[in-house]
PDB file of C-alpha atoms and ligand atoms in Angstrom:
ATOM      1  CA  MET A 918      25.318   5.554 -17.246  1.00  0.00           C
ATOM      2  CA  THR A 919      27.831   3.665 -15.419  1.00  0.00           C
ATOM      3  CA  ARG A 920      26.867   1.459 -12.427  1.00  0.00           C
ATOM      4  CA  PRO A 921      27.456   3.609  -9.057  1.00  0.00           C
ATOM      5  CA  SER A 922      28.985   1.740  -6.296  1.00  0.00           C
ATOM      6  CA  ALA A 923      28.389   3.997  -3.463  1.00  0.00           C
ATOM      7  CA  LEU A 924      25.121   6.041  -3.043  1.00  0.00           C
ATOM      8  CA  PHE A 925      23.738   7.285   0.326  1.00  0.00           C
ATOM      9  CA  ILE A 926      20.018   6.695   0.544  1.00  0.00           C
ATOM     10  CA  VAL A 927      17.863   7.755   3.315  1.00  0.00           C
ATOM     11  CA  PHE A 928      14.439   7.044   4.291  1.00  0.00           C
ATOM     12  CA  GLU A 929      12.370   9.529   6.372  1.00  0.00           C
ATOM     13  CA  GLY A 930       8.681   9.947   7.342  1.00  0.00           C
ATOM     14  CA  GLY A 931       6.530  10.297  10.455  1.00  0.00           C
ATOM     15  CA  ASP A 932       6.487   7.612  13.036  1.00  0.00           C
ATOM     16  CA  GLY A 933       4.725   4.391  11.881  1.00  0.00           C
ATOM     17  CA  ALA A 934       5.084   5.341   8.216  1.00  0.00           C
ATOM     18  CA  GLY A 935       6.643   1.840   7.225  1.00  0.00           C
ATOM     19  CA  LYS A 936      10.301   3.108   6.632  1.00  0.00           C
ATOM     20  CA  SER A 937      11.938   0.036   8.268  1.00  0.00           C
ATOM     21  CA  THR A 938      10.131  -2.242   5.752  1.00  0.00           C
ATOM     22  CA  GLN A 939      11.312  -0.199   2.903  1.00  0.00           C
ATOM     23  CA  VAL A 940      14.845   0.039   4.216  1.00  0.00           C
ATOM     24  CA  HIS A 941      14.910  -3.818   4.249  1.00  0.00           C
ATOM     25  CA  LEU A 942      13.310  -4.451   0.921  1.00  0.00           C
ATOM     26  CA  LEU A 943      15.919  -2.160  -0.804  1.00  0.00           C
ATOM     27  CA  ALA A 944      18.792  -3.697   0.995  1.00  0.00           C
ATOM     28  CA  ASP A 945      17.584  -7.206   0.126  1.00  0.00           C
ATOM     29  CA  ALA A 946      17.148  -5.902  -3.819  1.00  0.00           C
ATOM     30  CA  LEU A 947      20.667  -4.195  -3.539  1.00  0.00           C
ATOM     31  CA  ARG A 948      22.353  -7.425  -2.284  1.00  0.00           C
ATOM     32  CA  ALA A 949      20.522  -9.582  -4.889  1.00  0.00           C
ATOM     33  CA  ALA A 950      22.104  -7.265  -7.468  1.00  0.00           C
ATOM     34  CA  GLU A 951      25.514  -7.845  -5.829  1.00  0.00           C
ATOM     35  CA  TYR A 952      25.956  -4.501  -4.225  1.00  0.00           C
ATOM     36  CA  ALA A 953      27.755  -4.121  -0.826  1.00  0.00           C
ATOM     37  CA  VAL A 954      25.266  -2.733   1.437  1.00  0.00           C
ATOM     38  CA  THR A 955      25.384  -1.163   4.696  1.00  0.00           C
ATOM     39  CA  VAL A 956      22.074  -0.570   6.685  1.00  0.00           C
ATOM     40  CA  THR A 957      21.829   1.683   9.606  1.00  0.00           C
ATOM     41  CA  ARG A 958      19.584   4.003  11.512  1.00  0.00           C
ATOM     42  CA  GLN A 959      19.453   7.232  13.575  1.00  0.00           C
ATOM     43  CA  PRO A 960      19.383   7.598  16.389  1.00  0.00           C
ATOM     44  CA  GLY A 961      21.321   4.609  17.334  1.00  0.00           C
ATOM     45  CA  GLY A 962      23.729   3.201  14.554  1.00  0.00           C
ATOM     46  CA  THR A 963      26.644   3.105  16.857  1.00  0.00           C
ATOM     47  CA  ALA A 964      27.289   2.373  20.512  1.00  0.00           C
ATOM     48  CA  LEU A 965      27.410   5.935  21.366  1.00  0.00           C
ATOM     49  CA  GLY A 966      24.314   6.493  19.336  1.00  0.00           C
ATOM     50  CA  ARG A 967      22.528   3.630  21.126  1.00  0.00           C
ATOM     51  CA  SER A 968      23.419   5.354  24.550  1.00  0.00           C
ATOM     52  CA  ILE A 969      21.961   8.729  23.043  1.00  0.00           C
ATOM     53  CA  ARG A 970      18.962   7.030  21.841  1.00  0.00           C
ATOM     54  CA  ASP A 971      18.040   5.894  25.219  1.00  0.00           C
ATOM     55  CA  LEU A 972      18.602   9.204  26.765  1.00  0.00           C
ATOM     56  CA  VAL A 973      16.352  11.095  24.255  1.00  0.00           C
ATOM     57  CA  LEU A 974      13.798   8.479  23.515  1.00  0.00           C
ATOM     58  CA  HIS A 975      13.205   6.738  26.769  1.00  0.00           C
ATOM     59  CA  GLY A 976      14.538   9.005  29.502  1.00  0.00           C
ATOM     60  CA  ASP A 977      12.993  11.773  31.443  1.00  0.00           C
ATOM     61  CA  HIS A 978      12.062  15.140  29.979  1.00  0.00           C
ATOM     62  CA  VAL A 979      15.065  16.672  27.751  1.00  0.00           C
ATOM     63  CA  SER A 980      14.887  20.541  27.103  1.00  0.00           C
ATOM     64  CA  ALA A 981      14.247  21.299  23.357  1.00  0.00           C
ATOM     65  CA  ARG A 982      17.821  22.570  22.588  1.00  0.00           C
ATOM     66  CA  ALA A 983      19.439  19.893  24.651  1.00  0.00           C
ATOM     67  CA  GLU A 984      17.462  17.445  22.438  1.00  0.00           C
ATOM     68  CA  ALA A 985      18.562  18.993  19.327  1.00  0.00           C
ATOM     69  CA  LEU A 986      22.272  18.880  20.450  1.00  0.00           C
ATOM     70  CA  LEU A 987      21.950  15.120  21.428  1.00  0.00           C
ATOM     71  CA  PHE A 988      20.272  14.212  17.943  1.00  0.00           C
ATOM     72  CA  ALA A 989      23.183  16.237  16.289  1.00  0.00           C
ATOM     73  CA  ALA A 990      25.904  14.474  18.454  1.00  0.00           C
ATOM     74  CA  ASP A 991      24.623  11.163  17.442  1.00  0.00           C
ATOM     75  CA  LYS A 992      24.836  12.004  13.693  1.00  0.00           C
ATOM     76  CA  ALA A 993      28.297  13.653  13.860  1.00  0.00           C
ATOM     77  CA  HIS A 994      29.495  10.338  15.442  1.00  0.00           C
ATOM     78  CA  HIS A 995      27.635   8.106  13.111  1.00  0.00           C
ATOM     79  CA  VAL A 996      28.691   9.904  10.001  1.00  0.00           C
ATOM     80  CA  ASP A 997      32.337   9.966  10.994  1.00  0.00           C
ATOM     81  CA  GLN A 998      32.754   6.404  12.292  1.00  0.00           C
ATOM     82  CA  LEU A 999      30.122   4.467   9.979  1.00  0.00           C
ATOM     83  CA  ILE A1000      28.628   6.346   7.185  1.00  0.00           C
ATOM     84  CA  ARG A1001      31.621   8.045   5.492  1.00  0.00           C
ATOM     85  CA  PRO A1002      34.045   4.963   5.711  1.00  0.00           C
ATOM     86  CA  ALA A1003      31.244   2.826   4.143  1.00  0.00           C
ATOM     87  CA  LEU A1004      30.795   5.113   1.454  1.00  0.00           C
ATOM     88  CA  GLN A1005      34.481   5.453   0.964  1.00  0.00           C
ATOM     89  CA  ALA A1006      34.684   1.676   0.741  1.00  0.00           C
ATOM     90  CA  GLY A1007      32.569   1.797  -2.085  1.00  0.00           C
ATOM     91  CA  GLU A1008      29.256   0.486  -0.271  1.00  0.00           C
ATOM     92  CA  MET A1009      25.588   1.532  -0.641  1.00  0.00           C
ATOM     93  CA  VAL A1010      24.538   3.070   2.625  1.00  0.00           C
ATOM     94  CA  ILE A1011      20.841   2.998   3.554  1.00  0.00           C
ATOM     95  CA  CYS A1012      20.082   5.013   6.694  1.00  0.00           C
ATOM     96  CA  ASP A1013      16.544   5.025   8.458  1.00  0.00           C
ATOM     97  CA  ARG A1014      16.301   8.876   9.375  1.00  0.00           C
ATOM     98  CA  TYR A1015      18.889  11.307   8.798  1.00  0.00           C
ATOM     99  CA  THR A1016      19.213  15.258   9.164  1.00  0.00           C
ATOM    100  CA  ASP A1017      15.805  16.034   7.776  1.00  0.00           C
ATOM    101  CA  SER A1018      14.337  14.214  10.667  1.00  0.00           C
ATOM    102  CA  SER A1019      15.997  16.693  13.082  1.00  0.00           C
ATOM    103  CA  VAL A1020      15.095  19.719  11.184  1.00  0.00           C
ATOM    104  CA  ALA A1021      11.423  18.394  11.062  1.00  0.00           C
ATOM    105  CA  TYR A1022      11.287  17.040  14.692  1.00  0.00           C
ATOM    106  CA  GLN A1023      13.396  19.740  16.599  1.00  0.00           C
ATOM    107  CA  GLY A1024      13.016  22.624  14.162  1.00  0.00           C
ATOM    108  CA  ALA A1025       9.462  22.446  13.129  1.00  0.00           C
ATOM    109  CA  GLY A1026       7.927  20.184  15.563  1.00  0.00           C
ATOM    110  CA  ARG A1027       9.839  21.736  18.741  1.00  0.00           C
ATOM    111  CA  ALA A1028       9.662  25.267  17.014  1.00  0.00           C
ATOM    112  CA  LEU A1029      13.425  25.812  17.523  1.00  0.00           C
ATOM    113  CA  GLY A1030      13.564  27.149  13.870  1.00  0.00           C
ATOM    114  CA  ALA A1031      14.255  25.067  10.975  1.00  0.00           C
ATOM    115  CA  ASP A1032      17.180  27.215   9.715  1.00  0.00           C
ATOM    116  CA  GLU A1033      19.038  27.012  12.934  1.00  0.00           C
ATOM    117  CA  VAL A1034      18.635  23.248  13.257  1.00  0.00           C
ATOM    118  CA  GLN A1035      19.567  22.704   9.607  1.00  0.00           C
ATOM    119  CA  SER A1036      22.891  24.823  10.169  1.00  0.00           C
ATOM    120  CA  LEU A1037      23.621  22.680  13.312  1.00  0.00           C
ATOM    121  CA  GLN A1038      22.887  19.364  11.576  1.00  0.00           C
ATOM    122  CA  MET A1039      24.999  20.297   8.583  1.00  0.00           C
ATOM    123  CA  TRP A1040      27.838  21.296  10.852  1.00  0.00           C
ATOM    124  CA  ALA A1041      27.487  17.940  12.797  1.00  0.00           C
ATOM    125  CA  VAL A1042      27.626  15.745   9.599  1.00  0.00           C
ATOM    126  CA  ALA A1043      30.166  17.956   7.799  1.00  0.00           C
ATOM    127  CA  ASP A1044      27.948  18.664   4.846  1.00  0.00           C
ATOM    128  CA  LEU A1045      27.187  14.997   3.758  1.00  0.00           C
ATOM    129  CA  VAL A1046      23.888  15.169   1.820  1.00  0.00           C
ATOM    130  CA  PRO A1047      22.220  12.032   0.736  1.00  0.00           C
ATOM    131  CA  ASP A1048      22.132  11.090  -2.953  1.00  0.00           C
ATOM    132  CA  LEU A1049      18.359  10.232  -2.442  1.00  0.00           C
ATOM    133  CA  THR A1050      15.950  10.964   0.337  1.00  0.00           C
ATOM    134  CA  VAL A1051      12.642   8.761   0.246  1.00  0.00           C
ATOM    135  CA  ILE A1052       9.746  10.453   2.198  1.00  0.00           C
ATOM    136  CA  VAL A1053       7.260   7.974   3.305  1.00  0.00           C
ATOM    137  CA  ASP A1054       4.323   9.962   3.685  1.00  0.00           C
ATOM    138  CA  ILE A1055       1.336   9.230   6.000  1.00  0.00           C
ATOM    139  CA  SER A1056      -0.918  11.401   7.911  1.00  0.00           C
ATOM    140  CA  PRO A1057      -0.649  11.896  11.652  1.00  0.00           C
ATOM    141  CA  ALA A1058      -3.880  10.189  12.433  1.00  0.00           C
ATOM    142  CA  GLU A1059      -2.797   7.075  10.502  1.00  0.00           C
ATOM    143  CA  GLY A1060       0.522   7.248  12.226  1.00  0.00           C
ATOM    144  CA  ARG A1061      -1.091   7.364  15.525  1.00  0.00           C
ATOM    145  CA  ARG A1062      -3.377   4.298  14.579  1.00  0.00           C
ATOM    146  CA  ARG A1063      -0.445   2.186  13.496  1.00  0.00           C
ATOM    147  CA  ARG A1064       1.588   2.894  16.702  1.00  0.00           C
ATOM    148  CA  GLY A1065      -1.279   1.501  18.881  1.00  0.00           C
ATOM    149  CA  ASP A1066      -0.581   1.985  22.556  1.00  0.00           C
ATOM    150  CA  THR A1067       3.086   2.077  22.460  1.00  0.00           C
ATOM    151  CA  HIS A1068       4.817   5.411  22.101  1.00  0.00           C
ATOM    152  CA  ASP A1069       8.418   6.698  22.864  1.00  0.00           C
ATOM    153  CA  ARG A1070       8.785  10.332  24.262  1.00  0.00           C
ATOM    154  CA  LEU A1071       8.506  12.000  20.692  1.00  0.00           C
ATOM    155  CA  GLU A1072       5.837   9.738  19.309  1.00  0.00           C
ATOM    156  CA  ALA A1073       3.418  10.625  22.292  1.00  0.00           C
ATOM    157  CA  GLU A1074       3.283  14.251  21.102  1.00  0.00           C
ATOM    158  CA  GLU A1075      -0.011  15.349  19.745  1.00  0.00           C
ATOM    159  CA  ASP A1076      -1.075  15.322  16.166  1.00  0.00           C
ATOM    160  CA  ALA A1077      -0.271  19.098  15.559  1.00  0.00           C
ATOM    161  CA  PHE A1078       3.515  18.332  16.321  1.00  0.00           C
ATOM    162  CA  HIS A1079       3.236  15.451  13.813  1.00  0.00           C
ATOM    163  CA  ALA A1080       1.370  17.616  11.231  1.00  0.00           C
ATOM    164  CA  ALA A1081       4.077  20.082  11.596  1.00  0.00           C
ATOM    165  CA  ILE A1082       6.802  17.376  10.848  1.00  0.00           C
ATOM    166  CA  ARG A1083       4.829  16.149   7.875  1.00  0.00           C
ATOM    167  CA  ALA A1084       4.613  19.585   6.358  1.00  0.00           C
ATOM    168  CA  HIS A1085       8.294  19.925   6.894  1.00  0.00           C
ATOM    169  CA  PHE A1086       9.243  16.858   5.073  1.00  0.00           C
ATOM    170  CA  LEU A1087       6.828  17.717   2.219  1.00  0.00           C
ATOM    171  CA  ALA A1088       8.317  21.275   1.811  1.00  0.00           C
ATOM    172  CA  MET A1089      11.790  19.821   1.611  1.00  0.00           C
ATOM    173  CA  ALA A1090      10.929  17.518  -1.072  1.00  0.00           C
ATOM    174  CA  ALA A1091       9.186  20.100  -3.007  1.00  0.00           C
ATOM    175  CA  ALA A1092      12.094  22.488  -2.775  1.00  0.00           C
ATOM    176  CA  TYR A1093      14.564  19.965  -3.965  1.00  0.00           C
ATOM    177  CA  PRO A1094      12.780  17.446  -6.259  1.00  0.00           C
ATOM    178  CA  GLN A1095      16.106  16.074  -7.730  1.00  0.00           C
ATOM    179  CA  ARG A1096      17.100  14.820  -4.266  1.00  0.00           C
ATOM    180  CA  TYR A1097      13.859  13.570  -2.920  1.00  0.00           C
ATOM    181  CA  LEU A1098      11.106  11.032  -3.793  1.00  0.00           C
ATOM    182  CA  VAL A1099       7.740  11.190  -1.985  1.00  0.00           C
ATOM    183  CA  VAL A1100       5.764   7.945  -1.654  1.00  0.00           C
ATOM    184  CA  ASP A1101       2.343   7.393  -0.314  1.00  0.00           C
ATOM    185  CA  GLY A1102       2.758   5.504   2.902  1.00  0.00           C
ATOM    186  CA  MET A1103      -0.800   4.118   2.347  1.00  0.00           C
ATOM    187  CA  ALA A1104       0.149   2.123  -0.695  1.00  0.00           C
ATOM    188  CA  PRO A1105       1.065  -1.512  -0.447  1.00  0.00           C
ATOM    189  CA  ALA A1106       4.720  -1.994   0.644  1.00  0.00           C
ATOM    190  CA  GLU A1107       5.621  -3.788  -2.623  1.00  0.00           C
ATOM    191  CA  HIS A1108       4.350  -0.767  -4.675  1.00  0.00           C
ATOM    192  CA  ILE A1109       6.405   1.714  -2.787  1.00  0.00           C
ATOM    193  CA  HIS A1110       9.401  -0.476  -3.102  1.00  0.00           C
ATOM    194  CA  GLU A1111       8.806  -0.513  -6.999  1.00  0.00           C
ATOM    195  CA  ALA A1112       8.660   3.305  -6.994  1.00  0.00           C
ATOM    196  CA  VAL A1113      12.091   3.451  -5.147  1.00  0.00           C
ATOM    197  CA  CYS A1114      13.601   1.104  -7.600  1.00  0.00           C
ATOM    198  CA  ALA A1115      12.283   2.848 -10.635  1.00  0.00           C
ATOM    199  CA  ARG A1116      13.856   6.137  -9.030  1.00  0.00           C
ATOM    200  CA  LEU A1117      17.178   4.360  -8.309  1.00  0.00           C
ATOM    201  CA  GLY A1118      17.051   3.358 -11.975  1.00  0.00           C
ATOM    202  CA  THR A1119      17.494   7.106 -12.883  1.00  0.00           C
ATOM    203  CA  LEU A1120      20.746   7.044 -10.758  1.00  0.00           C
ATOM    204  CA  GLY A1121      22.164   4.157 -12.781  1.00  0.00           C
ATOM    205  CA  VAL A1122      20.969   1.385 -10.192  1.00  0.00           C
ATOM    206  CA  HIS A1123      18.885  -1.097 -12.009  1.00  0.00           C
ATOM    207  CA  LEU A1124      17.111  -3.704  -9.765  1.00  0.00           C
ATOM    208  CA  THR A1125      14.642  -6.041 -10.510  1.00  0.00           C
TER     209      THR A1125
HETATM  210  P1  LIG B 563      12.498   5.340  16.150  1.00  0.00           P
HETATM  211  O1  LIG B 563      11.954   4.271  17.077  1.00  0.00           O
HETATM  212  O2  LIG B 563      13.863   5.165  15.347  1.00  0.00           O
HETATM  213  O3  LIG B 563      11.317   5.666  15.262  1.00  0.00           O
HETATM  214  P2  LIG B 563      10.908   5.248  13.868  1.00  0.00           P
HETATM  215  O4  LIG B 563      10.984   3.666  13.741  1.00  0.00           O
HETATM  216  O5  LIG B 563       9.555   5.878  13.623  1.00  0.00           O
HETATM  217  O6  LIG B 563      12.061   5.819  12.963  1.00  0.00           O
HETATM  218  O7  LIG B 563      12.597   6.668  17.008  1.00  0.00           O
HETATM  219  C1  LIG B 563      13.241   7.789  16.322  1.00  0.00           C
HETATM  220  C2  LIG B 563      12.461   9.137  16.948  1.00  0.00           C
HETATM  221  O8  LIG B 563      13.355  10.035  17.090  1.00  0.00           O
HETATM  222  C3  LIG B 563      11.593   9.383  16.035  1.00  0.00           C
HETATM  223  O9  LIG B 563      10.344   9.762  16.806  1.00  0.00           O
HETATM  224  C4  LIG B 563      11.980  10.535  15.326  1.00  0.00           C
HETATM  225  C5  LIG B 563      12.923  11.164  16.211  1.00  0.00           C
HETATM  226  N1  LIG B 563      14.107  11.781  15.682  1.00  0.00           N
HETATM  227  C6  LIG B 563      14.255  13.182  15.956  1.00  0.00           C
HETATM  228  O10 LIG B 563      13.458  13.946  16.706  1.00  0.00           O
HETATM  229  N2  LIG B 563      15.337  13.917  15.600  1.00  0.00           N
HETATM  230  C7  LIG B 563      16.473  13.190  14.726  1.00  0.00           C
HETATM  231  O11 LIG B 563      17.244  13.847  14.417  1.00  0.00           O
HETATM  232  C8  LIG B 563      16.146  11.844  14.504  1.00  0.00           C
HETATM  233  C9  LIG B 563      17.235  10.975  13.859  1.00  0.00           C
HETATM  234  C10 LIG B 563      14.965  11.166  15.092  1.00  0.00           C
END
């Protein structure tokens, strides 16, 4: 298999799952293998995204549909301004959260309907689907324990909300196994990283 230059890799999971650690381990491994890498996150990877992030995560109450539209606006701008250009320039793009977060949090968590939110998200990102989505899976109780006393507006929701989100991520992975990898968020970070590297090997990206 020829070595791919540009892949779009996303990490998803509940709050406190340890995604950010994995994002950085993978970025370091790809750079060590001399890939050009862009690391970004949603919401918040652009100036507009950071404003939206403040509104939805740290502001007052936001109506459920308005919340879904704000997350979609962040993605539309982010994909157009940052993710697609980086992929077109031949870079690896690693994104902390993407459309599945919205389908899980707004669609399943807020009960807006997964299908409707999925359509809204796909319109926003003009159908850009990741090459690989890694779900870092932890239970709502473990997520709450790891977050301790600091919660943003969404993290402060009760365990049933987080259980619905987890169920949605796992259902997506079960439906599209060729595009998803589920890793146990309770495993040591190095083990999770090795599982991610092994999976990228099947896509022609060989990391040590
Ligand atoms: P963040 O601080 O980035 O959390 P984490 O470090 O766990 O990724 O906060 C992002 C929050 O926004 C998180 O609770 C998930 C939520 N979210 C949505 O509800 N919809 C979305 O489309 C996205 C991208 C995130």
